[in-house]
Coordinates of C-alpha atoms and ligand atoms in Angstrom, one line a residue:
M1 CA -106.5 -54.1 65.6
I2 CA -104.2 -53.8 68.6
I3 CA -103.9 -50.3 69.9
N4 CA -100.8 -49.6 71.9
R5 CA -102.2 -47.2 74.5
R6 CA -98.7 -46.5 75.8
V7 CA -97.9 -44.6 72.7
Q8 CA -98.1 -40.8 73.2
T9 CA -97.9 -38.2 70.5
L10 CA -95.9 -35.0 71.0
D11 CA -99.1 -33.1 71.5
E12 CA -100.4 -35.5 74.0
F13 CA -97.1 -35.5 75.9
T14 CA -96.9 -31.7 76.1
I15 CA -100.6 -31.5 77.3
Q16 CA -99.8 -34.2 79.9
Q17 CA -96.9 -32.1 81.1
L18 CA -99.3 -29.2 81.5
R19 CA -101.6 -31.2 83.7
D20 CA -98.8 -31.7 86.1
F21 CA -98.4 -27.9 86.3
P22 CA -101.8 -26.3 86.7
K23 CA -100.3 -22.8 86.6
A24 CA -98.7 -23.3 83.2
T25 CA -100.3 -21.2 80.4
G26 CA -99.7 -23.8 77.7
E27 CA -97.6 -21.3 75.7
L28 CA -94.5 -23.5 75.7
S29 CA -96.6 -26.5 74.6
S30 CA -98.1 -24.6 71.8
L31 CA -94.6 -23.4 70.7
L32 CA -93.3 -26.9 70.7
R33 CA -96.2 -28.1 68.6
D34 CA -95.5 -25.3 66.1
I35 CA -91.9 -26.3 65.9
G36 CA -93.1 -29.9 65.4
L37 CA -95.3 -28.8 62.5
A38 CA -92.5 -26.8 60.8
A39 CA -90.3 -29.8 61.2
K40 CA -92.8 -32.1 59.5
R41 CA -92.9 -29.8 56.5
V42 CA -89.1 -29.6 56.4
N43 CA -89.0 -33.4 56.7
V44 CA -91.1 -33.8 53.6
E45 CA -88.7 -31.6 51.6
V46 CA -85.6 -33.3 53.0
N47 CA -87.0 -36.6 52.0
K48 CA -87.5 -35.4 48.4
A49 CA -84.1 -33.9 48.2
G50 CA -82.8 -36.5 45.8
L51 CA -85.8 -36.2 43.6
V52 CA -86.7 -32.6 43.0
D53 CA -84.8 -29.6 41.8
I54 CA -84.3 -28.3 45.3
L55 CA -80.8 -29.4 45.5
G56 CA -77.7 -27.3 44.9
D57 CA -76.7 -23.9 45.9
A58 CA -79.2 -21.1 46.1
G59 CA -76.4 -19.0 44.7
S60 CA -76.2 -16.8 47.8
M61 CA -74.0 -16.7 50.9
N62 CA -75.4 -16.8 54.4
V63 CA -74.6 -13.9 56.8
Q64 CA -71.4 -15.6 57.8
G65 CA -70.2 -15.8 54.2
E66 CA -71.0 -19.5 53.8
E67 CA -72.7 -21.0 50.8
V68 CA -76.4 -21.5 51.2
K69 CA -78.2 -24.5 49.9
K70 CA -81.8 -24.2 48.9
L71 CA -83.1 -26.4 51.6
D72 CA -81.5 -24.1 54.2
I73 CA -83.7 -21.3 53.0
F74 CA -86.8 -23.5 52.7
A75 CA -86.3 -24.7 56.3
N76 CA -85.6 -21.1 57.5
N77 CA -88.8 -19.9 55.9
Q78 CA -90.9 -22.7 57.3
F79 CA -89.8 -22.1 60.9
V80 CA -90.2 -18.3 60.6
G81 CA -93.6 -18.7 58.9
V82 CA -95.1 -21.2 61.4
L83 CA -93.9 -19.3 64.4
R84 CA -95.0 -15.9 63.0
H85 CA -98.5 -17.3 62.6
G86 CA -98.5 -19.1 65.9
I87 CA -99.5 -17.5 69.1
S88 CA -96.5 -18.3 71.3
C89 CA -93.4 -16.6 70.0
A90 CA -92.6 -12.9 70.0
G91 CA -89.7 -13.2 67.5
I92 CA -86.9 -15.4 66.1
G93 CA -83.2 -15.4 65.4
S94 CA -81.8 -17.6 62.7
E95 CA -78.4 -18.7 61.5
E96 CA -79.6 -17.7 58.1
L97 CA -80.7 -14.2 58.9
D98 CA -78.5 -11.2 59.7
D99 CA -80.9 -9.8 62.3
V100 CA -83.6 -11.0 64.6
V101 CA -87.1 -10.9 63.3
I102 CA -89.5 -9.3 65.7
F103 CA -93.1 -10.3 64.9
D104 CA -94.6 -7.1 66.4
D105 CA -98.3 -7.7 66.3
E106 CA -100.8 -7.7 69.1
V107 CA -100.7 -11.5 69.8
S108 CA -96.9 -11.9 69.3
N109 CA -96.1 -8.9 71.5
A110 CA -98.1 -10.6 74.3
S111 CA -96.0 -13.9 74.0
K112 CA -93.4 -14.5 76.5
Y113 CA -91.0 -16.6 74.4
V114 CA -88.4 -16.0 71.7
C115 CA -86.8 -18.7 69.6
L116 CA -83.4 -19.2 68.0
F117 CA -82.7 -21.6 65.1
D118 CA -80.2 -23.3 63.0
P119 CA -82.8 -24.2 60.4
L120 CA -80.7 -26.8 58.7
D121 CA -77.6 -28.1 60.4
G122 CA -75.1 -30.2 58.4
S123 CA -76.3 -28.8 55.1
S124 CA -73.2 -29.9 53.3
N125 CA -74.5 -33.4 53.8
I126 CA -77.8 -32.8 51.9
D127 CA -76.7 -33.9 48.5
V128 CA -75.1 -37.1 49.8
N129 CA -78.1 -38.4 51.7
V130 CA -76.5 -38.2 55.1
S131 CA -78.4 -37.2 58.3
I132 CA -79.1 -33.5 58.8
G133 CA -81.0 -31.6 61.4
T134 CA -82.6 -28.5 62.8
I135 CA -81.6 -27.1 66.2
F136 CA -83.7 -24.7 68.3
S137 CA -83.7 -23.0 71.6
V138 CA -86.4 -21.1 73.5
Y139 CA -85.8 -18.2 75.9
R140 CA -88.2 -16.3 78.1
R141 CA -88.2 -12.6 77.2
V142 CA -86.6 -10.1 79.4
S143 CA -88.4 -7.2 77.8
E144 CA -91.8 -6.0 78.8
L145 CA -94.7 -8.1 77.7
G146 CA -97.2 -6.3 75.5
K147 CA -94.4 -4.5 73.7
P148 CA -92.3 -5.8 70.7
A149 CA -89.4 -8.1 71.7
T150 CA -85.9 -6.7 71.7
E151 CA -82.4 -8.0 70.8
A152 CA -81.7 -8.3 74.5
D153 CA -84.3 -11.1 74.7
F154 CA -82.1 -13.2 72.4
L155 CA -78.7 -12.3 73.8
Q156 CA -79.1 -14.3 77.0
P157 CA -76.6 -16.9 78.3
G158 CA -77.6 -20.5 77.5
V159 CA -78.3 -21.2 81.2
K160 CA -81.5 -19.1 80.7
Q161 CA -83.0 -21.4 78.1
V162 CA -86.4 -22.6 78.9
A163 CA -86.3 -25.4 76.4
A164 CA -83.9 -26.6 73.6
G165 CA -84.1 -29.3 71.1
Y166 CA -83.3 -30.7 67.7
I167 CA -84.9 -32.5 64.9
I168 CA -82.8 -35.1 63.1
Y169 CA -83.8 -36.1 59.6
G170 CA -82.1 -39.5 59.6
S171 CA -82.9 -43.1 59.0
S172 CA -86.0 -42.0 60.9
T173 CA -87.0 -38.5 61.8
M174 CA -86.8 -37.6 65.4
M175 CA -87.5 -34.6 67.6
V176 CA -85.6 -34.5 70.9
Y177 CA -86.2 -31.7 73.3
A178 CA -85.2 -30.8 76.8
T179 CA -86.8 -28.7 79.5
R180 CA -85.3 -28.5 82.9
R181 CA -87.6 -31.5 83.7
G182 CA -85.9 -33.9 81.3
V183 CA -85.0 -34.8 77.8
N184 CA -87.5 -36.7 75.7
G185 CA -87.3 -38.1 72.1
F186 CA -90.2 -38.5 69.6
T187 CA -89.9 -40.4 66.4
L188 CA -92.0 -39.3 63.5
D189 CA -94.6 -42.0 62.7
Q190 CA -94.9 -41.2 59.0
S191 CA -98.1 -43.2 58.7
I192 CA -100.0 -40.8 60.9
G193 CA -97.7 -37.8 60.5
E194 CA -97.2 -37.5 64.3
F195 CA -94.1 -37.3 66.5
T196 CA -94.5 -40.2 68.9
L197 CA -92.7 -40.6 72.2
S198 CA -90.1 -43.3 71.6
H199 CA -87.2 -42.2 73.9
P200 CA -88.7 -41.1 77.2
D201 CA -86.4 -39.5 79.8
I202 CA -83.1 -39.7 77.9
K203 CA -80.0 -39.9 80.1
C204 CA -76.5 -39.6 78.6
P205 CA -74.4 -42.5 79.7
D206 CA -71.6 -41.4 82.1
S207 CA -69.1 -42.9 79.7
G208 CA -69.0 -44.3 76.1
K209 CA -66.9 -45.5 73.3
F210 CA -67.3 -42.7 70.7
Y211 CA -65.2 -39.7 70.2
S212 CA -66.3 -37.3 67.4
V213 CA -63.9 -34.7 66.0
N214 CA -62.7 -33.7 62.6
H215 CA -59.3 -35.5 62.4
G216 CA -58.5 -33.6 59.2
N217 CA -57.9 -30.6 61.4
F218 CA -55.7 -32.4 63.9
F219 CA -52.5 -30.4 63.4
Q220 CA -54.5 -27.2 63.7
Y221 CA -55.7 -28.0 67.3
E222 CA -53.9 -26.7 70.3
E223 CA -51.5 -29.1 71.9
N224 CA -53.7 -30.1 74.9
V225 CA -56.5 -31.0 72.5
R226 CA -54.1 -33.1 70.4
K227 CA -52.9 -34.9 73.5
Y228 CA -56.4 -35.8 74.5
I229 CA -57.2 -37.1 71.0
N230 CA -54.0 -39.2 71.2
E231 CA -55.3 -40.5 74.5
C232 CA -58.6 -41.5 72.9
Q233 CA -56.6 -43.5 70.3
K234 CA -54.6 -45.2 73.0
K235 CA -57.5 -46.4 75.1
T236 CA -57.6 -50.1 75.9
K237 CA -60.1 -52.5 77.5
E238 CA -58.3 -51.8 80.8
N239 CA -59.2 -48.1 80.9
G240 CA -62.6 -47.9 79.3
G241 CA -61.6 -48.4 75.6
P242 CA -61.1 -49.1 72.9
Y243 CA -62.7 -45.9 71.6
T244 CA -64.2 -45.6 68.1
Q245 CA -64.0 -42.4 66.1
R246 CA -67.3 -41.3 64.6
Y247 CA -67.7 -38.0 62.8
I248 CA -70.7 -37.3 60.6
G249 CA -70.2 -33.6 60.0
S250 CA -73.7 -32.9 61.0
M251 CA -73.5 -31.8 64.6
V252 CA -77.0 -32.8 65.4
A253 CA -76.3 -36.4 64.3
D254 CA -73.0 -36.6 66.2
I255 CA -74.5 -35.2 69.3
H256 CA -77.6 -37.4 69.0
R257 CA -75.5 -40.6 68.8
N258 CA -73.3 -39.6 71.7
L259 CA -76.3 -38.6 73.8
I260 CA -77.9 -42.0 73.4
K261 CA -74.8 -44.2 73.4
G262 CA -72.3 -42.2 75.4
G263 CA -69.4 -40.3 73.8
I264 CA -67.7 -37.0 73.4
F265 CA -68.1 -34.4 70.6
M266 CA -65.4 -31.8 70.0
Y267 CA -65.1 -28.8 67.6
P268 CA -62.0 -27.0 68.9
A269 CA -60.5 -23.8 67.6
V270 CA -58.5 -24.2 64.4
L271 CA -55.8 -22.0 62.9
D272 CA -58.1 -20.2 60.4
K273 CA -61.0 -20.1 62.9
P274 CA -59.4 -19.2 66.2
K275 CA -62.8 -18.6 67.7
G276 CA -64.1 -22.0 66.5
K277 CA -66.6 -22.7 63.8
L278 CA -69.8 -23.5 65.7
R279 CA -72.3 -20.8 66.7
V280 CA -73.0 -20.1 70.3
M281 CA -76.7 -19.2 70.0
Y282 CA -77.8 -21.6 67.2
E283 CA -75.8 -24.7 67.8
C284 CA -73.7 -24.9 71.0
N285 CA -76.1 -23.5 73.6
P286 CA -79.1 -25.7 72.7
C287 CA -76.9 -28.8 72.5
A288 CA -75.2 -27.9 75.8
F289 CA -78.6 -27.5 77.5
I290 CA -79.8 -30.9 76.2
I291 CA -76.5 -32.7 77.2
E292 CA -76.5 -31.1 80.7
V293 CA -80.2 -32.0 81.4
A294 CA -79.3 -35.5 80.3
G295 CA -76.5 -35.6 82.8
G296 CA -73.5 -34.8 80.6
I297 CA -71.1 -31.8 80.5
A298 CA -70.6 -29.1 77.8
T299 CA -67.9 -26.4 77.8
N300 CA -66.1 -24.0 75.4
G301 CA -62.8 -25.5 76.6
K302 CA -62.4 -22.9 79.4
Q303 CA -65.8 -22.5 81.0
R304 CA -69.3 -24.0 81.2
M305 CA -70.8 -23.3 77.8
L306 CA -74.2 -22.3 79.2
E307 CA -72.6 -19.5 81.3
V308 CA -71.0 -17.7 78.4
Q309 CA -72.5 -14.2 78.1
P310 CA -73.1 -13.8 74.4
T311 CA -72.2 -10.5 72.8
G312 CA -73.4 -11.2 69.2
L313 CA -76.1 -13.3 67.6
H314 CA -73.7 -15.0 65.3
Q315 CA -70.8 -15.4 67.7
R316 CA -68.7 -18.6 67.3
T317 CA -67.0 -20.7 69.9
P318 CA -64.9 -23.8 70.4
F319 CA -67.2 -26.6 71.7
F320 CA -66.8 -29.8 73.7
A321 CA -69.8 -31.8 74.9
G322 CA -70.7 -35.3 76.0
S323 CA -70.6 -38.0 78.6
K324 CA -69.6 -36.8 82.1
L325 CA -66.6 -39.0 82.7
M326 CA -65.2 -38.5 79.2
M327 CA -65.6 -34.7 79.5
E328 CA -63.9 -34.7 82.9
E329 CA -60.9 -36.5 81.4
L330 CA -60.8 -34.0 78.5
E331 CA -61.0 -31.1 81.0
S332 CA -57.9 -32.5 82.8
F333 CA -56.0 -32.6 79.5
L334 CA -57.1 -29.0 78.7
K335 CA -55.9 -27.8 82.1
G336 CA -52.7 -29.8 81.7
T337 CA -53.4 -31.7 85.0
E338 CA -53.9 -35.2 83.5
Ligands
AHG1 P1 -74.2 -25.8 59.2 O1 -74.6 -26.8 58.1 O2 -75.4 -25.3 59.9 O3 -73.4 -24.7 58.6 O4 -73.3 -26.6 60.3 C1 -72.3 -27.5 60.0 C2 -71.5 -27.6 61.2 C3 -71.9 -28.8 62.1 O5 -73.1 -29.4 61.9 C4 -70.8 -29.8 61.9 O6 -70.5 -30.4 63.1 C5 -69.6 -29.0 61.4 O7 -70.2 -27.9 60.8 C6 -68.7 -29.7 60.5 O8 -67.6 -28.9 60.2 P2 -66.3 -29.5 59.5 O9 -66.7 -30.0 58.1 O10 -65.4 -28.3 59.5 O11 -65.8 -30.6 60.4
MN2 MN1 -75.2 -25.9 61.9
MN3 MN1 -77.3 -24.3 59.2

């Protein structure tokens, strides 16, 4: 049997990172391992989605008035449960829950991190076997250690993230996470049930061919956005094109493709959602952090996404993210200086 010694599991990788930082306590590594464990459990259910009676609506609405599918709830419960029983998280916020959950026990109160989740992103794609995902972000608490976490620990601007990542349940299952030191991708080796380092040190290409936007909303976008989309369609070989439009409707999958291949993702404001559809805390900030660490740019159309001071847990925003040069061109259109 040939053993590929270059293969590193998620656990080995996070432990290796610890070795480079002798002062680190290992809390973040343990948190990432917990997230990996919850993700594996969700992965098992996602894979069974076509088989078992877990499909369909759970018959309730989430706190934002959207229909909740059963797998959303399952995923939410897995992440909350694993982190509650872990030793590295003082509380969580979730797209599926009205309020933050503060774990408030001796061990959790001593933990220095809190986590935010979109437990299942792209849930309208579940019943049609299209990639879906989980998005997470980790903040260092601002409240006093030893006491229960507070809402202020969660309502921090994205620039304060310590780590952020996503799991994509796709043709293979991957976990991609970023710390300030870099972005790394791990593919789930189903035969041993371990996330294995497959995409070390991911960099987002400075330019790409993909633009991802919901064209069905075209006439609802503001004029400068429409002009930029028109420009994407006009690109030729001479000026970096032609571009290809790709829009999965699972943000995780769209961001993942553009992160690896180069591209731009846009969810602008629309008439009936003037503040945008995507959530600052659960979707945009973590994706913005990953894209930026990988060398790309992310904005709300007016300012750097990560510098937006959140005022509410479930706040929404327009969102634009991707390859540096493509984002710079978009920004010139948004400012009207193109
Ligand atoms: P969620 O399933 O968590 O509610 O998120 C769905 C989001 C996002 O993943 C995707 O990019 C976007 O909604 C798609 O929205 P449209 O169908 O309006 O384009
Ligand atoms: Mn989502
Ligand atoms: Mn969701």
